[in-house]
Amino acid sequence: MPRREKSPNKSRGRERARSKSASRTKSSPTKSPSRRPVTRSRSRTPSRPAKTSSAAEVVIQEVNQVAPTPRTPSRPKSRSPSRAAQKETVVTKRTVVTSVVSSSSGQEQAAHTPVRSSSRIASLIEKEKEASYLIKEQMKSEMITNMKTPPPSAPKKKEKGPHYEFMGPIGAFLLIFLLPATVYYVNMACRKTKCSILIVPSLPRNFVAAFFDTEACLIFFGWMAFQALLAVLPVGRLVDGQPLKSGGKLKYRCNGFLALVVSLAGLGVAVYLKLPVTKVVDKFFKLMTVATIFSFAFSICLYVSSHFVSSKKLAPGGNSGNFIYDFFIGRELNPRVGPLDLKFFCELRPGLIGWVMMDWIMVLKAYQETGTFPPNLVLVTVFQTLYVADALWFEDAILTTMDIIHDGFGFMLCFGDLVWVPFLYSLQPRFLLESGFTLPWYCLAPIVVINLIGYMIFRLSNSQKNLFRKDPKHPVFSGMETVPTQTGRKLLASGWWGICHKPNYLGDLIMALAWSLTTGFGHIFTYFYPLYFLVLLIHRERRDNEQCAAKYGASWERYCQRVKYRIFPYIY
Ligand SMILES: NC(=O)C1=CN([C@@H]2O[C@H](COP(=O)(O)OP(=O)(O)OC[C@H]3O[C@@H](n4cnc5c(N)ncnc54)[C@H](OP(=O)(O)O)[C@@H]3O)[C@@H](O)[C@H]2O)C=CC1
Ligand SMILES: CC(C)CCC[C@@H](C)[C@H]1CC=C2C3=C(CC[C@@]21C)[C@@]1(C)CC[C@H](O)C[C@@H]1CC3
């Protein structure tokens, strides 16, 4: 710690701290010296160190700042626990050092403090050693980083009152109706005879017969049960989730990739056995209706049941007290039925795998109708299968997403997972099946390249962050810039994560564009997916940005100063 000696101001600060602490010890001999300064330090902490200070300087400055702070017995108001713990360590050391210095610098001190004994002094020395070890470790870990400046301030305080997203209860209310209406409208705008979002689709005469039947119910519930069964099979890794508010971690069975393989193999067997699998496509609207009704019913059950669980199990978002908003976002964070985690299951299994199954059944139907495999339909199906296979292969990465750790399980995710994903994300294949539109190979080749570029950006950036989170000391990060944060975690500011805040979203969007390009340029509505996705990811980036700002405070600002662009380098 060579800088310690270099700064005369800091030495003066320490001297002041010692003399104040010594006089404190004299005047109140029976009170514990190590407890009270912690709170005082918070209320009195002077201005933050200059941006150019090193990590070591800041710790030392904090020692000087917090040491001469005696009285206030109340707890500090609102700081992150890790920040509090960090400061407490620093304050404890300072106070212990002060006591030891005062005691050992002369017998005078001991004379004024009759409760002290040699054993107490020995224990203080022991504590001092321990504290100085901790402080050295802290300084070492902060100095390892090649970022010159440490985080200067604590995360922002949380606002009072409910914090609404999606434009609050009004936005949530509108979305509850708008989302299903959009799924119906967009799909109804694509029929064999015409595919245009601008022509208002006509409603069938017999509404119920066109949109509902019991066979569709059986297919839907059979599919859900089959996927639930695969999800609870004691096969595959058991992975720890993120730490919970209530303490501990939940375990998640990760066998999604196996579920995909089994489902696709099952489809192959059904085709081989000449079972009427294309019924699934014929009953597209009926299945969509069953899934929509189920999503409403399921979200109501989730909302009601969330009132019977302990408050520790509630989500940070989705507990505003407003019925509509909470129903939309979801109150309970990780509702479970036995071994089945409902949110994790719905996010990855029935909808995501159902989407790919639907795609392949459309390929089959196209073959049955035309005797050929339309190349662009096959291509987009392969692209989407790769996307879903990737999500399931890296299934445990979902455990760190805001959907799992922040949002409750309510209508938004329920409907999104079970209706929006399978019935809207399959729009391009459905258009290609309905319209019979094809493209020559020389148009398909650049589309393959675009999809591969998108996938590469998406996968490499996601893998880089996942590895960094698991093992920040991995040699691949040795020359990379990182931003330390008060939580002890660092932010990667080099590599993919030095280009923009969300390189993974960029890759995802490029893939979305490639999927739509397989449908040519004749129909705007086949571009619905990349357009909606752009809105979703911009909004999602902003939500995540807010959450990271709250989590990491000034460190996040520092990261944002270092990495200027959000999603599109040099544009946004
Ligand atoms: N197809 C679809 O409909 C959708 C797809 N997606 C895709 O899912 C994937 C996951 O997305 P999502 O969870 O939204 O977002 P991210 O994978 O970007 O995760 C965000 C979290 O990563 C951590 N983080 C952010 N920046 C850094 C950094 N510089 N260094 C280290 N950690 C950082 C933070 O968490 P912490 O610090 O706590 O680790 C942050 O909260 C993406 O690839 C996205 O494209 C997402 C939504 C919808
Ligand atoms: C329509 C609503 C306003 C929003 C619905 C959102 C959901 C469709 C998405 C929320 C987060 C999702 C994620 C994925 C699929 C879409 C939903 C459920 C992935 C599983 C897609 C594959 C990626 O590799 C991981 C994604 C995680 C988030």
XYZ file of C-alpha atoms and ligand atoms in Angstrom:
648
model
C 0.000 0.000 0.000
C 2.609 2.576 -0.976
C 0.099 5.350 -1.647
C -0.847 5.479 1.996
C 2.314 7.260 2.989
C 2.325 9.516 -0.036
C -0.669 11.633 0.804
C -0.150 14.188 3.583
C -3.881 14.963 3.633
C -4.708 11.377 4.228
C -2.167 11.116 7.051
C -3.670 14.223 8.631
C -7.083 12.631 8.284
C -5.897 9.504 9.990
C -4.274 11.478 12.787
C -7.511 13.410 13.301
C -9.362 10.116 13.312
C -7.036 8.674 15.916
C -7.236 11.600 18.272
C -11.038 11.820 17.970
C -11.404 8.133 18.505
C -9.055 8.202 21.459
C -11.029 10.956 23.134
C -14.214 9.027 22.372
C -12.828 5.965 24.085
C -11.937 8.061 27.087
C -15.314 9.681 27.461
C -17.415 6.537 27.030
C -15.367 3.657 28.232
C -18.105 1.060 28.484
C -19.528 1.394 24.980
C -18.412 -0.791 22.117
C -16.195 1.242 19.844
C -16.689 -0.819 16.728
C -20.447 -0.565 16.253
C -21.504 3.066 16.335
C -19.230 4.684 13.759
C -20.761 2.610 10.953
C -23.970 4.566 10.877
C -22.320 7.900 11.470
C -20.059 7.252 8.577
C -23.005 7.063 6.264
C -24.673 10.232 7.360
C -21.442 12.180 7.432
C -19.495 10.735 4.558
C -18.108 13.746 2.727
C -17.881 14.173 -1.007
C -16.703 11.195 -3.029
C -13.102 10.815 -4.119
C -12.058 12.421 -7.368
C -12.483 10.295 -10.469
C -8.765 9.857 -10.912
C -8.143 8.168 -7.570
C -6.994 4.594 -7.570
C -8.909 1.794 -5.884
C -6.385 1.804 -3.063
C -6.810 5.526 -2.539
C -10.539 5.244 -2.281
C -10.425 2.572 0.374
C -7.919 4.673 2.297
C -9.979 7.808 1.838
C -13.015 5.993 3.088
C -11.073 4.854 6.120
C -10.204 8.462 6.847
C -13.681 9.667 6.182
C -15.538 7.160 8.256
C -13.219 6.835 11.205
C -13.937 10.020 13.143
C -17.659 9.456 13.215
C -18.944 8.542 16.616
C -22.529 8.863 17.774
C -25.655 8.009 15.782
C -26.859 4.613 16.941
C -29.525 4.107 14.254
C -28.951 1.873 11.239
C -28.009 3.384 7.889
C -30.933 4.232 5.642
C -30.651 2.569 2.285
C -27.537 1.128 0.850
C -26.996 -2.220 -0.771
C -26.065 -4.862 1.784
C -22.760 -5.604 0.121
C -21.860 -1.929 0.152
C -22.747 -1.790 3.807
C -20.672 -4.877 4.482
C -17.713 -3.405 2.624
C -17.848 -0.174 4.589
C -18.416 -1.967 7.817
C -15.189 -3.893 7.281
C -13.346 -0.666 6.635
C -14.871 1.070 9.629
C -14.219 -1.871 11.887
C -10.580 -1.869 10.944
C -10.265 1.841 11.531
C -11.915 1.652 14.884
C -9.948 -1.364 15.969
C -6.713 0.220 14.809
C -7.641 3.342 16.729
C -8.317 1.378 19.873
C -5.147 -0.602 19.579
C -3.058 2.469 18.891
C -4.615 4.305 21.808
C -4.135 1.388 24.154
C -0.642 0.468 23.177
C 0.680 3.979 22.752
C 0.650 4.439 26.519
C -0.645 2.990 29.757
C -2.645 6.175 30.133
C -5.383 4.734 27.960
C -5.730 1.573 29.989
C -5.905 3.622 33.150
C -8.916 5.516 31.835
C -10.636 2.337 30.685
C -10.841 -0.050 33.599
C -12.854 -2.710 31.673
C -9.914 -3.409 29.418
C -7.612 -6.292 30.158
C -4.660 -7.798 28.416
C -6.891 -10.454 26.892
C -9.094 -7.737 25.424
C -6.059 -6.066 23.934
C -4.916 -9.372 22.511
C -8.317 -9.937 20.950
C -8.255 -6.430 19.529
C -4.875 -7.103 17.976
C -6.251 -10.309 16.550
C -9.238 -8.441 15.126
C -6.941 -5.797 13.751
C -4.930 -8.429 11.909
C -8.093 -9.962 10.508
C -9.461 -6.591 9.421
C -6.246 -5.530 7.778
C -6.156 -8.843 5.903
C -9.699 -8.217 4.660
C -8.858 -4.707 3.613
C -5.753 -5.854 1.762
C -7.777 -8.508 -0.030
C -10.379 -5.930 -0.956
C -7.733 -3.571 -2.305
C -5.999 -6.350 -4.187
C -9.202 -7.440 -5.875
C -10.047 -3.889 -6.848
C -6.569 -3.201 -8.157
C -6.493 -6.356 -10.284
C -8.792 -4.661 -12.678
C -7.104 -2.592 -15.337
C -9.759 0.071 -15.095
C -8.064 3.055 -13.487
C -10.979 4.350 -11.473
C -13.153 2.595 -8.937
C -16.892 3.065 -8.439
C -17.298 6.387 -6.684
C -20.787 6.145 -5.250
C -23.448 3.795 -4.027
C -26.377 2.610 -6.143
C -29.263 5.048 -6.420
C -31.912 4.865 -3.763
C -35.144 3.186 -4.753
C -38.055 5.474 -5.436
C -41.025 5.422 -3.101
C -44.373 4.077 -4.287
C -44.970 1.484 -6.977
C -42.562 1.594 -9.845
C -44.542 0.918 -12.999
C -43.344 -0.370 -16.326
C -45.381 -0.768 -19.538
C -47.095 2.576 -18.854
C -48.572 1.319 -15.604
C -52.057 -0.090 -15.063
C -53.489 1.608 -18.172
C -50.767 0.163 -20.380
C -51.207 -3.247 -18.787
C -54.985 -3.092 -19.256
C -54.611 -2.227 -22.942
C -51.989 -4.907 -23.523
C -54.208 -7.611 -22.017
C -56.583 -7.018 -24.939
C -54.150 -5.794 -27.577
C -51.790 -8.761 -27.433
C -54.428 -11.435 -28.212
C -56.045 -9.115 -30.805
C -52.662 -8.727 -32.544
C -52.034 -12.486 -32.684
C -55.474 -13.034 -34.252
C -55.308 -10.075 -36.607
C -51.856 -10.810 -37.989
C -52.599 -14.498 -38.514
C -56.032 -13.869 -40.024
C -54.465 -11.412 -42.439
C -52.506 -14.302 -43.920
C -54.765 -16.696 -45.774
C -54.291 -18.674 -48.957
C -56.090 -16.163 -51.093
C -54.438 -13.056 -49.739
C -51.740 -12.085 -47.278
C -51.941 -8.435 -46.381
C -51.974 -6.702 -43.066
C -53.764 -3.754 -44.670
C -56.886 -5.709 -45.588
C -59.118 -6.168 -42.567
C -59.661 -9.933 -42.262
C -63.278 -11.031 -42.526
C -64.783 -12.923 -39.637
C -66.148 -16.434 -40.329
C -69.929 -16.907 -40.134
C -69.799 -19.703 -37.590
C -67.368 -18.077 -35.214
C -67.255 -20.834 -32.573
C -66.800 -23.680 -35.084
C -63.987 -21.774 -36.808
C -62.086 -21.014 -33.631
C -62.755 -23.809 -31.215
C -63.179 -27.573 -30.996
C -62.608 -30.317 -28.467
C -59.960 -32.050 -30.547
C -57.842 -28.898 -30.388
C -58.304 -28.942 -26.601
C -57.075 -32.523 -26.459
C -54.056 -31.763 -28.641
C -53.173 -28.707 -26.558
C -53.498 -30.366 -23.144
C -51.834 -33.546 -24.403
C -48.886 -31.451 -25.592
C -48.636 -29.575 -22.297
C -48.759 -32.830 -20.314
C -46.143 -34.465 -22.550
C -43.764 -31.521 -22.140
C -44.376 -31.347 -18.379
C -43.560 -35.036 -18.119
C -40.293 -34.575 -20.011
C -39.441 -31.557 -17.859
C -39.675 -33.471 -14.573
C -37.881 -36.600 -15.744
C -34.866 -37.115 -13.485
C -32.568 -36.844 -16.494
C -30.230 -33.926 -17.166
C -28.353 -31.481 -14.967
C -29.811 -29.949 -11.812
C -28.718 -26.319 -11.857
C -28.839 -23.721 -9.056
C -30.882 -20.610 -9.737
C -29.848 -17.120 -8.614
C -29.892 -16.410 -4.854
C -33.405 -15.710 -3.607
C -34.630 -12.834 -1.469
C -35.763 -15.397 1.057
C -32.297 -16.949 1.067
C -31.151 -20.101 -0.668
C -31.410 -21.031 -4.313
C -33.939 -23.027 -6.265
C -32.858 -26.014 -8.299
C -33.797 -26.312 -11.965
C -33.768 -29.479 -14.031
C -32.107 -28.629 -17.359
C -33.084 -31.226 -19.913
C -34.700 -28.941 -22.498
C -32.467 -29.994 -25.357
C -33.391 -33.598 -24.710
C -37.080 -32.601 -24.701
C -36.594 -30.985 -28.123
C -34.854 -34.045 -29.537
C -37.499 -36.398 -28.131
C -40.307 -34.173 -29.481
C -38.808 -33.973 -32.974
C -38.082 -37.709 -32.966
C -41.687 -38.282 -31.873
C -42.841 -36.219 -34.836
C -40.653 -38.313 -37.134
C -42.172 -41.506 -35.761
C -45.709 -40.090 -36.159
C -44.975 -39.207 -39.802
C -43.507 -42.648 -40.381
C -46.627 -44.202 -38.888
C -48.668 -41.944 -41.196
C -50.533 -40.358 -38.298
C -52.480 -37.247 -39.326
C -49.989 -34.780 -37.824
C -50.836 -31.991 -40.286
C -54.085 -31.620 -38.354
C -52.064 -29.377 -36.072
C -51.663 -26.854 -38.886
C -55.290 -27.279 -39.997
C -56.355 -26.494 -36.458
C -53.962 -23.556 -36.127
C -56.668 -21.055 -35.104
C -58.441 -23.503 -32.838
C -55.223 -24.347 -31.033
C -54.506 -20.650 -30.759
C -57.899 -20.100 -29.124
C -57.406 -22.927 -26.643
C -53.937 -21.596 -25.789
C -55.346 -18.071 -25.336
C -58.191 -19.200 -23.082
C -55.747 -21.335 -21.126
C -53.360 -18.376 -20.703
C -56.135 -16.215 -19.253
C -57.348 -19.002 -16.942
C -53.808 -19.918 -15.893
C -52.864 -16.284 -15.163
C -55.983 -15.874 -13.022
C -55.032 -19.008 -11.054
C -51.485 -17.706 -10.664
C -52.755 -14.332 -9.475
C -55.119 -15.903 -6.929
C -52.594 -18.447 -5.668
C -49.962 -15.742 -5.234
C -52.044 -14.396 -2.335
C -51.463 -17.588 -0.389
C -47.674 -17.572 -0.469
C -45.265 -15.796 1.833
C -44.296 -12.267 0.838
C -40.710 -13.461 0.383
C -41.846 -15.416 -2.642
C -43.245 -12.377 -4.418
C -41.492 -10.787 -7.379
C -39.726 -7.392 -7.148
C -41.920 -6.220 -10.055
C -45.631 -7.040 -10.143
C -46.522 -6.166 -6.559
C -47.842 -2.677 -6.915
C -51.182 -3.400 -5.271
C -52.969 -2.533 -8.508
C -54.972 -5.573 -9.567
C -54.684 -5.061 -13.345
C -50.984 -4.285 -13.312
C -50.104 -7.138 -10.957
C -52.227 -9.575 -12.946
C -50.346 -8.541 -16.092
C -46.792 -8.655 -14.684
C -47.384 -11.438 -12.176
C -47.044 -11.421 -8.397
C -45.242 -14.625 -7.559
C -41.647 -14.949 -8.709
C -41.214 -18.698 -9.041
C -44.519 -20.530 -8.692
C -43.979 -24.266 -8.542
C -46.139 -27.367 -8.597
C -44.094 -30.145 -7.062
C -40.845 -30.359 -8.999
C -42.179 -28.266 -11.905
C -41.142 -24.606 -11.976
C -44.052 -23.136 -13.942
C -42.325 -20.025 -15.311
C -39.121 -21.772 -16.327
C -41.184 -24.550 -17.913
C -43.514 -22.262 -19.868
C -40.722 -19.969 -21.052
C -38.758 -22.776 -22.654
C -40.821 -25.867 -23.299
C -44.397 -25.973 -24.649
C -44.233 -22.686 -26.583
C -40.658 -22.734 -27.847
C -40.644 -26.422 -28.793
C -44.251 -26.093 -30.011
C -43.126 -23.312 -32.391
C -40.486 -25.542 -33.997
C -42.891 -28.495 -34.209
C -45.426 -26.247 -35.930
C -42.740 -25.159 -38.433
C -41.800 -28.725 -39.347
C -45.434 -29.741 -39.680
C -45.865 -26.845 -42.113
C -42.913 -28.173 -44.135
C -44.608 -31.559 -44.174
C -47.918 -30.055 -45.227
C -46.223 -28.119 -48.036
C -44.694 -31.371 -49.196
C -48.073 -33.142 -49.073
C -49.667 -30.324 -51.071
C -46.961 -29.649 -53.669
C -44.794 -32.763 -53.708
C -41.718 -30.610 -53.047
C -39.970 -29.076 -50.091
C -40.054 -25.308 -50.722
C -36.408 -24.266 -50.131
C -37.174 -20.996 -48.368
C -39.710 -22.685 -46.093
C -37.166 -25.365 -45.216
C -34.488 -22.723 -44.701
C -36.487 -20.563 -42.304
C -37.537 -23.698 -40.431
C -33.891 -24.758 -40.083
C -32.955 -21.238 -38.876
C -35.694 -21.232 -36.250
C -34.864 -24.772 -35.149
C -31.243 -23.705 -34.669
C -32.430 -20.741 -32.575
C -34.620 -22.879 -30.319
C -32.022 -25.660 -30.077
C -29.494 -23.033 -28.991
C -31.855 -21.673 -26.311
C -32.404 -25.182 -24.956
C -28.754 -26.208 -25.154
C -27.850 -23.150 -23.076
C -31.002 -23.493 -20.995
C -29.377 -22.541 -17.701
C -28.495 -19.092 -19.130
C -32.212 -18.234 -18.875
C -31.869 -18.430 -15.086
C -30.133 -15.030 -15.080
C -32.677 -13.231 -17.300
C -34.958 -10.558 -15.880
C -37.950 -12.780 -16.663
C -36.746 -15.346 -14.156
C -35.135 -13.159 -11.492
C -37.230 -9.986 -11.607
C -40.659 -10.415 -13.225
C -43.397 -12.427 -11.642
C -45.273 -15.070 -13.567
C -48.389 -13.339 -14.802
C -50.398 -12.803 -17.962
C -47.529 -11.181 -19.892
C -45.187 -14.141 -19.731
C -47.947 -16.725 -19.694
C -49.530 -15.406 -22.877
C -46.118 -14.527 -24.354
C -44.771 -18.033 -23.807
C -47.837 -20.067 -24.724
C -49.482 -18.003 -27.473
C -47.281 -15.176 -28.718
C -44.180 -17.304 -29.348
C -45.666 -20.397 -31.032
C -48.399 -18.634 -33.012
C -46.596 -15.453 -34.061
C -42.958 -16.456 -34.297
C -44.044 -19.097 -36.857
C -45.531 -16.403 -39.083
C -42.929 -16.539 -41.871
C -43.241 -20.324 -42.349
C -47.031 -19.964 -42.262
C -46.906 -17.280 -44.938
C -44.630 -19.434 -47.111
C -46.970 -22.386 -46.717
C -50.117 -20.365 -47.402
C -48.759 -18.329 -50.302
C -46.443 -20.863 -51.916
C -43.921 -18.053 -52.412
C -40.427 -19.287 -53.305
C -37.012 -17.726 -53.902
C -34.126 -18.819 -56.168
C -30.957 -20.164 -54.522
C -28.911 -17.019 -55.298
C -31.308 -15.063 -53.096
C -31.178 -17.701 -50.392
C -27.361 -17.772 -50.192
C -27.017 -14.192 -48.845
C -29.866 -14.881 -46.421
C -27.908 -17.847 -45.041
C -24.878 -15.577 -44.619
C -26.950 -12.916 -42.813
C -28.436 -15.510 -40.463
C -25.005 -16.969 -39.702
C -23.571 -13.518 -38.966
C -26.510 -12.785 -36.664
C -26.170 -16.137 -34.934
C -22.428 -15.709 -34.489
C -22.861 -12.284 -32.826
C -25.716 -13.592 -30.681
C -23.965 -16.766 -29.558
C -20.430 -15.439 -29.082
C -21.598 -12.422 -27.102
C -23.939 -14.453 -24.906
C -21.229 -17.063 -24.293
C -18.668 -14.374 -23.492
C -20.935 -12.856 -20.834
C -21.905 -16.242 -19.430
C -18.253 -17.253 -19.092
C -17.386 -13.896 -17.555
C -20.141 -14.311 -14.982
C -19.042 -17.855 -14.144
C -15.290 -17.241 -14.148
C -14.234 -13.581 -14.371
C -10.604 -14.595 -13.833
C -10.572 -16.847 -16.888
C -7.415 -16.140 -18.983
C -9.478 -14.896 -21.963
C -10.425 -11.836 -19.898
C -6.866 -11.043 -18.785
C -6.293 -8.188 -21.228
C -9.856 -6.938 -21.160
C -11.263 -3.835 -19.554
C -13.689 -4.370 -16.737
C -15.597 -2.028 -14.469
C -15.628 -2.964 -10.786
C -18.897 -2.575 -8.916
C -19.760 -2.366 -5.256
C -21.545 -5.699 -5.400
C -18.198 -7.393 -5.973
C -19.233 -8.301 -9.527
C -17.560 -6.625 -12.477
C -18.919 -5.435 -15.788
C -17.174 -6.443 -18.967
C -16.285 -3.361 -21.003
C -14.238 -5.018 -23.740
C -14.813 -7.647 -26.381
C -18.425 -7.907 -27.510
C -19.588 -5.997 -24.456
C -17.289 -3.101 -25.312
C -18.977 -2.593 -28.698
C -22.456 -1.870 -27.366
C -24.554 -2.672 -24.292
C -26.480 -5.453 -25.990
C -24.480 -7.179 -28.723
C -26.660 -10.248 -28.130
C -29.797 -8.259 -29.038
C -28.063 -7.034 -32.181
C -27.337 -10.606 -33.281
C -30.885 -11.646 -32.422
C -32.297 -8.813 -34.550
C -30.083 -9.690 -37.521
C -31.386 -13.261 -37.341
C -34.968 -11.979 -37.153
C -34.326 -9.991 -40.332
C -32.875 -13.044 -42.106
C -35.989 -15.061 -41.272
C -38.226 -12.408 -42.823
C -36.036 -12.049 -45.901
C -37.012 -15.618 -46.857
C -40.477 -14.189 -47.594
C -39.183 -11.604 -50.104
C -40.167 -7.939 -50.029
C -43.752 -8.164 -51.192
C -45.516 -8.222 -47.813
C -44.900 -5.911 -44.925
C -46.618 -8.186 -42.433
C -44.032 -10.959 -42.795
C -41.708 -8.333 -41.301
C -43.943 -8.127 -38.274
C -41.522 -10.258 -36.242
C -38.346 -8.127 -36.696
C -40.381 -4.925 -36.247
C -42.070 -6.090 -33.068
C -38.786 -7.570 -31.887
C -37.031 -4.245 -32.383
C -39.611 -2.569 -30.152
C -39.440 -5.394 -27.592
C -35.647 -5.357 -27.396
C -35.359 -1.561 -27.245
C -37.866 -1.599 -24.396
C -36.143 -4.556 -22.774
C -32.745 -2.884 -23.011
C -34.200 0.173 -21.269
C -35.711 -1.953 -18.518
C -32.429 -3.777 -18.026
C -30.548 -0.490 -18.103
C -32.767 0.798 -15.289
C -32.273 -2.359 -13.271
C -28.493 -2.299 -13.776
C -28.365 1.391 -12.810
C -30.178 0.542 -9.584
C -27.948 -2.483 -8.982
C -24.575 -0.965 -9.843
C -25.064 2.792 -9.343
C -22.122 4.898 -10.518
C -20.293 1.846 -11.851
C -23.070 1.426 -14.364
C -22.727 5.099 -15.355
C -19.030 4.519 -15.791
C -19.728 1.515 -17.992
C -22.168 3.605 -20.046
C -19.525 6.315 -20.454
C -17.054 3.720 -21.649
C -19.529 1.879 -23.923
C -21.550 4.549 -25.695
C -24.025 2.602 -27.808
C -26.961 0.588 -26.606
C -27.749 -1.889 -29.399
C -26.574 -0.549 -32.765
C -22.940 0.659 -32.829
C -22.671 4.291 -34.060
C -26.468 4.520 -34.422
C -28.231 3.850 -31.122
N -36.618 -14.125 -29.045
C -37.132 -13.410 -28.081
O -38.319 -13.138 -28.054
C -36.259 -12.882 -27.027
C -34.928 -13.178 -27.000
N -34.130 -12.675 -26.027
C -32.712 -13.053 -26.049
O -32.418 -13.665 -24.833
C -31.072 -13.394 -24.456
C -31.009 -12.917 -23.014
O -31.535 -11.596 -22.948
P -31.689 -10.694 -21.626
O -31.772 -11.542 -20.444
O -32.762 -9.721 -21.905
O -30.382 -9.816 -21.573
P -28.859 -10.089 -21.317
O -28.458 -11.459 -21.681
O -28.164 -8.991 -22.011
O -28.691 -9.974 -19.754
C -28.724 -8.766 -19.070
C -27.884 -8.897 -17.818
O -26.533 -9.165 -18.151
C -25.662 -8.565 -17.200
N -24.813 -7.627 -17.927
C -25.197 -6.578 -18.702
N -24.131 -5.958 -19.222
C -23.044 -6.621 -18.770
C -21.643 -6.451 -18.946
N -21.156 -5.482 -19.689
N -20.803 -7.309 -18.327
C -21.305 -8.318 -17.570
N -22.627 -8.517 -17.358
C -23.473 -7.687 -17.950
C -26.556 -7.859 -16.210
O -26.904 -8.779 -15.169
P -25.903 -9.177 -13.955
O -24.903 -8.090 -13.840
O -26.808 -9.298 -12.780
O -25.282 -10.471 -14.345
C -27.823 -7.634 -16.995
O -28.939 -7.507 -16.166
C -30.550 -12.365 -25.452
O -29.701 -12.982 -26.363
C -31.783 -11.862 -26.155
O -31.485 -11.500 -27.477
C -34.637 -11.887 -25.046
C -35.952 -11.548 -25.041
C -36.871 -12.018 -26.017
C -45.773 -9.995 -25.974
C -45.285 -9.501 -24.681
C -45.349 -8.024 -24.560
C -43.923 -9.932 -24.410
C -43.759 -11.405 -24.471
C -42.379 -11.694 -24.229
C -41.995 -13.147 -24.419
C -42.494 -13.627 -25.745
C -40.480 -13.204 -24.343
C -39.965 -12.658 -23.018
C -38.627 -13.207 -22.917
C -38.504 -14.259 -23.763
C -37.329 -15.003 -24.025
C -37.310 -15.929 -25.026
C -38.514 -16.186 -25.839
C -39.493 -15.046 -25.809
C -39.793 -14.567 -24.426
C -40.532 -15.618 -23.666
C -36.092 -16.789 -25.271
C -36.360 -18.112 -24.590
C -35.872 -17.019 -26.759
C -34.597 -17.796 -27.038
C -33.402 -17.072 -26.455
O -32.226 -17.797 -26.670
C -33.594 -16.888 -24.973
C -34.855 -16.077 -24.746
C -35.039 -15.690 -23.305
C -36.127 -14.679 -23.192
